[in-house]
CSV table of C-alpha atoms in Angstrom, one decimal:
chain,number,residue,atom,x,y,z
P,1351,UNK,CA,50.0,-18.7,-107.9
P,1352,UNK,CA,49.0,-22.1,-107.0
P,1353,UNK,CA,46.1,-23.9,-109.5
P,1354,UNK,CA,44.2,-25.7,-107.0
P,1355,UNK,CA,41.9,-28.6,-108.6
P,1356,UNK,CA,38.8,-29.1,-107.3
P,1357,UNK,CA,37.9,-33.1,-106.4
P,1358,UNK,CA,35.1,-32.3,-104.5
P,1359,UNK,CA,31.9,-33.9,-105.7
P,1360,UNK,CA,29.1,-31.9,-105.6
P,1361,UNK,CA,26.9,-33.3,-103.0
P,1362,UNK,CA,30.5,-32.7,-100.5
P,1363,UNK,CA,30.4,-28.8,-102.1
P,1364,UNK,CA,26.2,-28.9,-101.2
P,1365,UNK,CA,26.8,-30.4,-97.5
P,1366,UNK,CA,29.5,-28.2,-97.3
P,1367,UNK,CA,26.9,-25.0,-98.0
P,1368,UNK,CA,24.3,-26.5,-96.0
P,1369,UNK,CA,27.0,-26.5,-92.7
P,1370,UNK,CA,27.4,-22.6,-93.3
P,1371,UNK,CA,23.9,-21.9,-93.6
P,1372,UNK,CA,22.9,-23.8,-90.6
P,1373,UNK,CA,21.8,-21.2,-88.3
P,1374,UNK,CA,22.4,-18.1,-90.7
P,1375,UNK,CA,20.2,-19.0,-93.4
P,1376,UNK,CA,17.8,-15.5,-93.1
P,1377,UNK,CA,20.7,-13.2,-92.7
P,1378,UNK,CA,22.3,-14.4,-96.0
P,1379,UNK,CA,19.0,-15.0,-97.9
P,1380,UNK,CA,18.5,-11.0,-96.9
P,1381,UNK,CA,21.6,-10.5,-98.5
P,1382,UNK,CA,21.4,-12.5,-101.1
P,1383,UNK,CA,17.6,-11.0,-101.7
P,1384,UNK,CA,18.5,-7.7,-101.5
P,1385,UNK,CA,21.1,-8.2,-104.3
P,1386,UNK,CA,18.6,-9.9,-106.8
P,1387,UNK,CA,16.1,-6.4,-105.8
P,1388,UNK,CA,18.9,-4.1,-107.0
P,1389,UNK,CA,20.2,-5.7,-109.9
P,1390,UNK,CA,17.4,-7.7,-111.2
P,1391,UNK,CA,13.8,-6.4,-109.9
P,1392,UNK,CA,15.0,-2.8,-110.3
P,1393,UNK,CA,15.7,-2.7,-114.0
P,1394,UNK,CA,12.1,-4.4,-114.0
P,1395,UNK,CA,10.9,-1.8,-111.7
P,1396,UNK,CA,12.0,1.2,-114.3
P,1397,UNK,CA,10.7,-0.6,-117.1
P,1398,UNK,CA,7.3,-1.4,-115.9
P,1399,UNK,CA,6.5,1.6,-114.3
P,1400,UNK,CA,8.9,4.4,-115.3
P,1401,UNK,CA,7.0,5.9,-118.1
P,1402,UNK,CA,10.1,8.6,-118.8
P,1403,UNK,CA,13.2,7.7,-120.9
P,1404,UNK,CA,11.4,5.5,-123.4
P,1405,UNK,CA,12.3,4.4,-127.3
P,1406,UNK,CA,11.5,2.1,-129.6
P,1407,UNK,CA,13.6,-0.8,-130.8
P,1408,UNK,CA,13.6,-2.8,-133.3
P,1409,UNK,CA,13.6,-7.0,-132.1
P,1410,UNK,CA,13.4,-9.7,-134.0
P,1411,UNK,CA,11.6,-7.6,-137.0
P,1412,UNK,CA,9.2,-5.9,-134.2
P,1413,UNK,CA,9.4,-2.5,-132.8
P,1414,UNK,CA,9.5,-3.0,-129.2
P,1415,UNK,CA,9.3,-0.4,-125.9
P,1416,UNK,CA,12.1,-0.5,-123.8
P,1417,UNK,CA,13.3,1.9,-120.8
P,1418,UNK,CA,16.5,3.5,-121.6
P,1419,UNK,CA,16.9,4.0,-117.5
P,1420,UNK,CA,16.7,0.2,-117.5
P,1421,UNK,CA,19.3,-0.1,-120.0
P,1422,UNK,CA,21.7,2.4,-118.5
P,1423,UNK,CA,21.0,1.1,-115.2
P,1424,UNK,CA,22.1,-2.5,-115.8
P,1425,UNK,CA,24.8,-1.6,-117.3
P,1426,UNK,CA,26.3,0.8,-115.2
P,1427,UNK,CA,25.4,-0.8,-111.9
P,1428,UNK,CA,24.6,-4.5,-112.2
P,1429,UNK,CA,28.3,-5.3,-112.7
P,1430,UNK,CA,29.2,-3.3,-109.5
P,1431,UNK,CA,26.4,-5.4,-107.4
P,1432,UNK,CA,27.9,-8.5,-108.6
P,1433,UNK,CA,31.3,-7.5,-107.0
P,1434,UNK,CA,29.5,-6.6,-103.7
P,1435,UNK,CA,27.5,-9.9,-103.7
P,1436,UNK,CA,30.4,-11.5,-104.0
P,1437,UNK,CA,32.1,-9.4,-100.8
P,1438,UNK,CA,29.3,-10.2,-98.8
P,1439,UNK,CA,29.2,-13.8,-99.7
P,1440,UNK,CA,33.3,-14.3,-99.0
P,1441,UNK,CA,32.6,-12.5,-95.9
P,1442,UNK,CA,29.9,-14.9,-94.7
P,1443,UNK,CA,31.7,-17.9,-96.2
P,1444,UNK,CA,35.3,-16.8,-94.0
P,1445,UNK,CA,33.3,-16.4,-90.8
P,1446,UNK,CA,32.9,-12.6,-90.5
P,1447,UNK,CA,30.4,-10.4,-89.4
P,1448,UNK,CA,27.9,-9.8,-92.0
P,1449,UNK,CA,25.0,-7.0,-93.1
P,1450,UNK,CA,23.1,-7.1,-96.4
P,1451,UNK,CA,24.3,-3.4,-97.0
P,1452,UNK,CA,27.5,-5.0,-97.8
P,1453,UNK,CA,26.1,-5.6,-101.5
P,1454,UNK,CA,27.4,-2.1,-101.6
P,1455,UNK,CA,30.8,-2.6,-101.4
P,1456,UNK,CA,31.3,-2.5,-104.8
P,1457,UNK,CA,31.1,0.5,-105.0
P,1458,UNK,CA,34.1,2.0,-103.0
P,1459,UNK,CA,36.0,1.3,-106.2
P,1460,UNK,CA,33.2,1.5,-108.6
P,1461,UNK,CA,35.4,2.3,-111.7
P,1462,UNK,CA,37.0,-1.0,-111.4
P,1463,UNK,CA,33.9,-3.1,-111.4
P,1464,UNK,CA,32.6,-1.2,-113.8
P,1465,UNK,CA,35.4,-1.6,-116.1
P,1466,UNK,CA,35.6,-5.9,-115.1
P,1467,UNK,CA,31.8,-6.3,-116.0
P,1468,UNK,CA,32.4,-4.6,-119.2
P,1469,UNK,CA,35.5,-6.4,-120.4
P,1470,UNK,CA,34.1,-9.8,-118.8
P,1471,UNK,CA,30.7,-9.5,-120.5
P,1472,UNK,CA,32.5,-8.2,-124.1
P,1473,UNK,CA,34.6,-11.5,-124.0
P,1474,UNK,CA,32.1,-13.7,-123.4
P,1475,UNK,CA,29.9,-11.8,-126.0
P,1476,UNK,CA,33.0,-12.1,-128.8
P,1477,UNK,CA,32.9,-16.1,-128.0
P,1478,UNK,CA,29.6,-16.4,-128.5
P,1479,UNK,CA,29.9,-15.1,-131.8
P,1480,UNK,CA,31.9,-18.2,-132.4
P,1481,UNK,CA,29.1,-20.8,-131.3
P,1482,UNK,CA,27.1,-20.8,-128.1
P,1483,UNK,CA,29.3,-23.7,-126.3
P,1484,UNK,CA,32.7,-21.6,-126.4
P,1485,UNK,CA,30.3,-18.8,-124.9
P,1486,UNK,CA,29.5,-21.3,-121.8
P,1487,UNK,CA,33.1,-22.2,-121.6
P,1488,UNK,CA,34.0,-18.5,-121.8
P,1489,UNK,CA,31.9,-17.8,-118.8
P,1490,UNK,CA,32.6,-20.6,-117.1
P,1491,UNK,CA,36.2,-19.3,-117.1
P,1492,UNK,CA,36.2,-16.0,-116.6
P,1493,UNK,CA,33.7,-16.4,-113.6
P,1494,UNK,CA,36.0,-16.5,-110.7
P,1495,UNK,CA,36.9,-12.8,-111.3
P,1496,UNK,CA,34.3,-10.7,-109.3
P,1497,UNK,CA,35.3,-13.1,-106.5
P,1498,UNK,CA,39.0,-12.4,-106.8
P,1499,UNK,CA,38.3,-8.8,-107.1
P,1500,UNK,CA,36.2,-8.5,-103.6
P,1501,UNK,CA,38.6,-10.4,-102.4
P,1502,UNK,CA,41.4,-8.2,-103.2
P,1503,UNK,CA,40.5,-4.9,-104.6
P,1504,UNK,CA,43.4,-3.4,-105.4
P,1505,UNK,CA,43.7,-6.1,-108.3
P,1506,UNK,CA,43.9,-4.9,-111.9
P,1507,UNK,CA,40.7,-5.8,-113.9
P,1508,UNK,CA,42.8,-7.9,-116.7
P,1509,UNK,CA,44.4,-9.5,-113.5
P,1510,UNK,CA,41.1,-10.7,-111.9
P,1511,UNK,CA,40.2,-12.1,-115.6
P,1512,UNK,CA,43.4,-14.0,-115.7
P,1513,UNK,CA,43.7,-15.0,-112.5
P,1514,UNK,CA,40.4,-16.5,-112.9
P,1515,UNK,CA,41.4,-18.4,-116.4
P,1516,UNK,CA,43.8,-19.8,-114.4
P,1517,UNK,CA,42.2,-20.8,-111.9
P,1518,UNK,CA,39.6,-22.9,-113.7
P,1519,UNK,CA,41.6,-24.0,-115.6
P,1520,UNK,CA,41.3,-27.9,-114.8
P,1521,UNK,CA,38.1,-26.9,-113.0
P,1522,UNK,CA,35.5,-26.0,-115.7
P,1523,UNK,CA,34.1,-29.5,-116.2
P,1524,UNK,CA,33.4,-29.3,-112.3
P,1525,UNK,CA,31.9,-26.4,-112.0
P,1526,UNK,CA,29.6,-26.9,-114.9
P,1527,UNK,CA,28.6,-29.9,-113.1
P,1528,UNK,CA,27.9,-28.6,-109.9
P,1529,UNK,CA,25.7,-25.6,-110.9
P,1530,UNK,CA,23.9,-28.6,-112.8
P,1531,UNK,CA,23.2,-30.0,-109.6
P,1532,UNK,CA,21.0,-27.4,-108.7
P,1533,UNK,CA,18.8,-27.1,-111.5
P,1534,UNK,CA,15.7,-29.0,-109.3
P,1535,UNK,CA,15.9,-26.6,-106.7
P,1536,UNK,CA,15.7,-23.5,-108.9
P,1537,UNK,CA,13.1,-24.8,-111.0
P,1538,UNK,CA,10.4,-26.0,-108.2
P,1539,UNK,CA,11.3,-22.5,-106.9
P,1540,UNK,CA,10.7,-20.5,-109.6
P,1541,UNK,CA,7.2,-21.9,-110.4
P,1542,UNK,CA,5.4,-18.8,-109.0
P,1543,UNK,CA,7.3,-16.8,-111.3
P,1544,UNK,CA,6.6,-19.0,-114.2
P,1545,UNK,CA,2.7,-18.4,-112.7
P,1546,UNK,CA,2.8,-14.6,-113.0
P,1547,UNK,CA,4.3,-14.9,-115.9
P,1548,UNK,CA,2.2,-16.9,-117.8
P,1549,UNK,CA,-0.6,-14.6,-115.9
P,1550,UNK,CA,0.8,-12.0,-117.3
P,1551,UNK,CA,0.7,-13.0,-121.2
P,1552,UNK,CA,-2.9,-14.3,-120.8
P,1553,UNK,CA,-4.5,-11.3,-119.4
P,1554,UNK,CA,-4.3,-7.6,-119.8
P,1555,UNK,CA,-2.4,-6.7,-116.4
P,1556,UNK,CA,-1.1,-3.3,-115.9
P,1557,UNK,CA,2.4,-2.9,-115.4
P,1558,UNK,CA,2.6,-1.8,-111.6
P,1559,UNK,CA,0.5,-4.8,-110.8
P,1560,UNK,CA,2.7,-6.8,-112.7
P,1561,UNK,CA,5.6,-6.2,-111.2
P,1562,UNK,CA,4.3,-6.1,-107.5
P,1563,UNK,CA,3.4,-9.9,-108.5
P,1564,UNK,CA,7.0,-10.7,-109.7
P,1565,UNK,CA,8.9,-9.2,-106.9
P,1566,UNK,CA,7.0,-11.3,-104.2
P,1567,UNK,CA,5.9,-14.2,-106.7
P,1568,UNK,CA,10.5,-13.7,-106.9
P,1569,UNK,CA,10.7,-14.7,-102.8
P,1570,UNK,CA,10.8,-18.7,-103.2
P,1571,UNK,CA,13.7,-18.5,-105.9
P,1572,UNK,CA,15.7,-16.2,-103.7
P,1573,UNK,CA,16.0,-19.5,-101.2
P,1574,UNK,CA,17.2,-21.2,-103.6
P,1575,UNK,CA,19.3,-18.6,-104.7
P,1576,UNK,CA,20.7,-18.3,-101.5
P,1577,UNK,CA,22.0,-22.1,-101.5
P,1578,UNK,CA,23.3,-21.6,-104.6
P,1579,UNK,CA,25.2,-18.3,-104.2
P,1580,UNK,CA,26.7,-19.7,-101.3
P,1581,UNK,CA,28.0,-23.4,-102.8
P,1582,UNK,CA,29.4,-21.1,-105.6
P,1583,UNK,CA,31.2,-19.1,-102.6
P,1584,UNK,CA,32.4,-22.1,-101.2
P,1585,UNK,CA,34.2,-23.5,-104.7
P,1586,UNK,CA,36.0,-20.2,-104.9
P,1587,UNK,CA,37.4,-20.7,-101.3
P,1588,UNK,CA,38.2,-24.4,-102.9
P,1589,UNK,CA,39.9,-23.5,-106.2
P,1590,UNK,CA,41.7,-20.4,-104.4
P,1591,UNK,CA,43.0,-22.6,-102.0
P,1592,UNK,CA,41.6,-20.5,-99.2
P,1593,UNK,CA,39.3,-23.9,-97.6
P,1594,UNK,CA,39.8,-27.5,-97.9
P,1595,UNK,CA,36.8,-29.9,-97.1
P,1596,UNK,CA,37.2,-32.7,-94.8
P,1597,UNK,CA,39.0,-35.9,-95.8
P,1598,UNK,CA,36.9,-39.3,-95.7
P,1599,UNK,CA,35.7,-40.2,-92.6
P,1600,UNK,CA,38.7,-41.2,-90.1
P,1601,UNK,CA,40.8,-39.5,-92.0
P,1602,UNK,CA,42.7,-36.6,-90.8
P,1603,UNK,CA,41.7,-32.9,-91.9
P,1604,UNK,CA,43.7,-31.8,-95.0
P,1605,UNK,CA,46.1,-28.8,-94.7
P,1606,UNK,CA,44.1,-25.2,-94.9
P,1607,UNK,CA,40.6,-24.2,-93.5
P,1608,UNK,CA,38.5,-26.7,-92.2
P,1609,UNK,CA,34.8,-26.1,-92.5
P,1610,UNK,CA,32.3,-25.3,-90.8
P,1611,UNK,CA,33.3,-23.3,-87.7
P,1612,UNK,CA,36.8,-23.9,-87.2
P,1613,UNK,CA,37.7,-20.3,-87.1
P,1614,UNK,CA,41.4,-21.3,-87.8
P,1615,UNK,CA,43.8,-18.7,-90.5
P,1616,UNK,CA,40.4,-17.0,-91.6
């Protein structure tokens, strides 16, 4: 297995999302929405307004409410989504036909992805132990794996986690840096949800009403999430060696995929 190094700056990764997006930017951001509903806003959903399946926990010397559903239900399903987002995206990314039921996929080997978010997740939690940084750095490394397993689901979970240590290794520093680059979009986006929330705090709102504000106050971010889910799609198709991005101009096009459009060994 090849380690590819990415030398792609980020504003070439960025462009290179933009060129895939032109013209298919509401069928992925339905994708990419409907992923966030199911893993994100429904854990929300049965905590706000499920009243069964409650207990208290103790937080930070409080006893707080919290939905046992919600718990089970991230836990047992998030993982799964994450492997069908990142289906979907690859299958955008690569040219095919697309559908946002395709978050789904997942789940045709559900036991796998399962057992990759629980290992992935109990790593990253035993590094944070040591100090938050070897945390970042843990996740940073291990977070090719849901791509590789999409990509090839007949891949053992320990062989998607070192498959994607290899990978990055070499590529951490870059990858940290371009997610950095897209801190200003996400922010400006998710000032609605910073509104609701704050709304929220302030004033005696009832849970329903709550989280009918967050799921559509949630809307701008998803755009942004969208562009963001998809650069990260296209540095896996760079470190995997599956797409190359164009040379300087004049130059010829390196050996592999060209981008956007070409069509050719995808």
């Amino acid at each position: 297995m090849n380690n590819y190094i990415v030398r792609e700056t980020p504003a070439v990764m960025r462009q290179m999302a933009r060129d895939h997006l032109q013209g298919n930017w509401i069928m992925v951001y339905c994708g990419v929405a409907f992923y966030y509903i199911m893993a994100t806003l429904m854990p929300q959903f049965f905590d706000l307004c499920v009243p069964l399946g409650r207990a208290s926990q103790a937080v930070a010397g409080e006893n707080v409410d919290i939905s046992v559903i919600s718990q089970f239900y991230s836990m047992f399903f998030t993982g799964v989504f994450s492997v069908g987002l990142a289906s979907f995206m690859i299958s955008f990314v690569r040219l095919r036909e697309i559908h946002p039921t395709y978050v789904f996929n997942g789940f045709e080997y559900y036991m796998r992805c399962l057992a990759l978010s629980l290992v992935k997740t109990g790593l990253i939690f035993l590094w944070t132990l040591l100090l938050i940084i070897p945390g970042i750095i843990a996740s940073i490394r291990y977070s090719q794996a849901e791509y590789i397993l999409a990509d090839d689901p007949s891949k053992g979970v320990m062989q998607c986690i070192a498959e994607s240590k290899w990978m990055m290794d070499g590529n951490k520093a870059s990858y940290f840096v371009f997610g950095l680059s897209y801190i200003g979009w996400i922010a400006l986006s998710a000032i609605p949800l910073f509104l609701v929330s704050f709304l929220s705090e302030q004033s005696d709102m009832q849970n329903a009403m709550e989280f009918i504000l967050t799921a559509a106050a949630s809307l701008p971010l998803y755009l942004s999430l969208t562009y963001l889910q998809t650069g990260v799609t296209v540095f896996y198709e760079l470190v995997s060696g599956h797409l190359r991005a164009r040379q300087p101009e004049n130059d010829p096009w390196q050996d592999g995929n060209q981008w956007p459009g070409s069509g050719q060994n995808m």
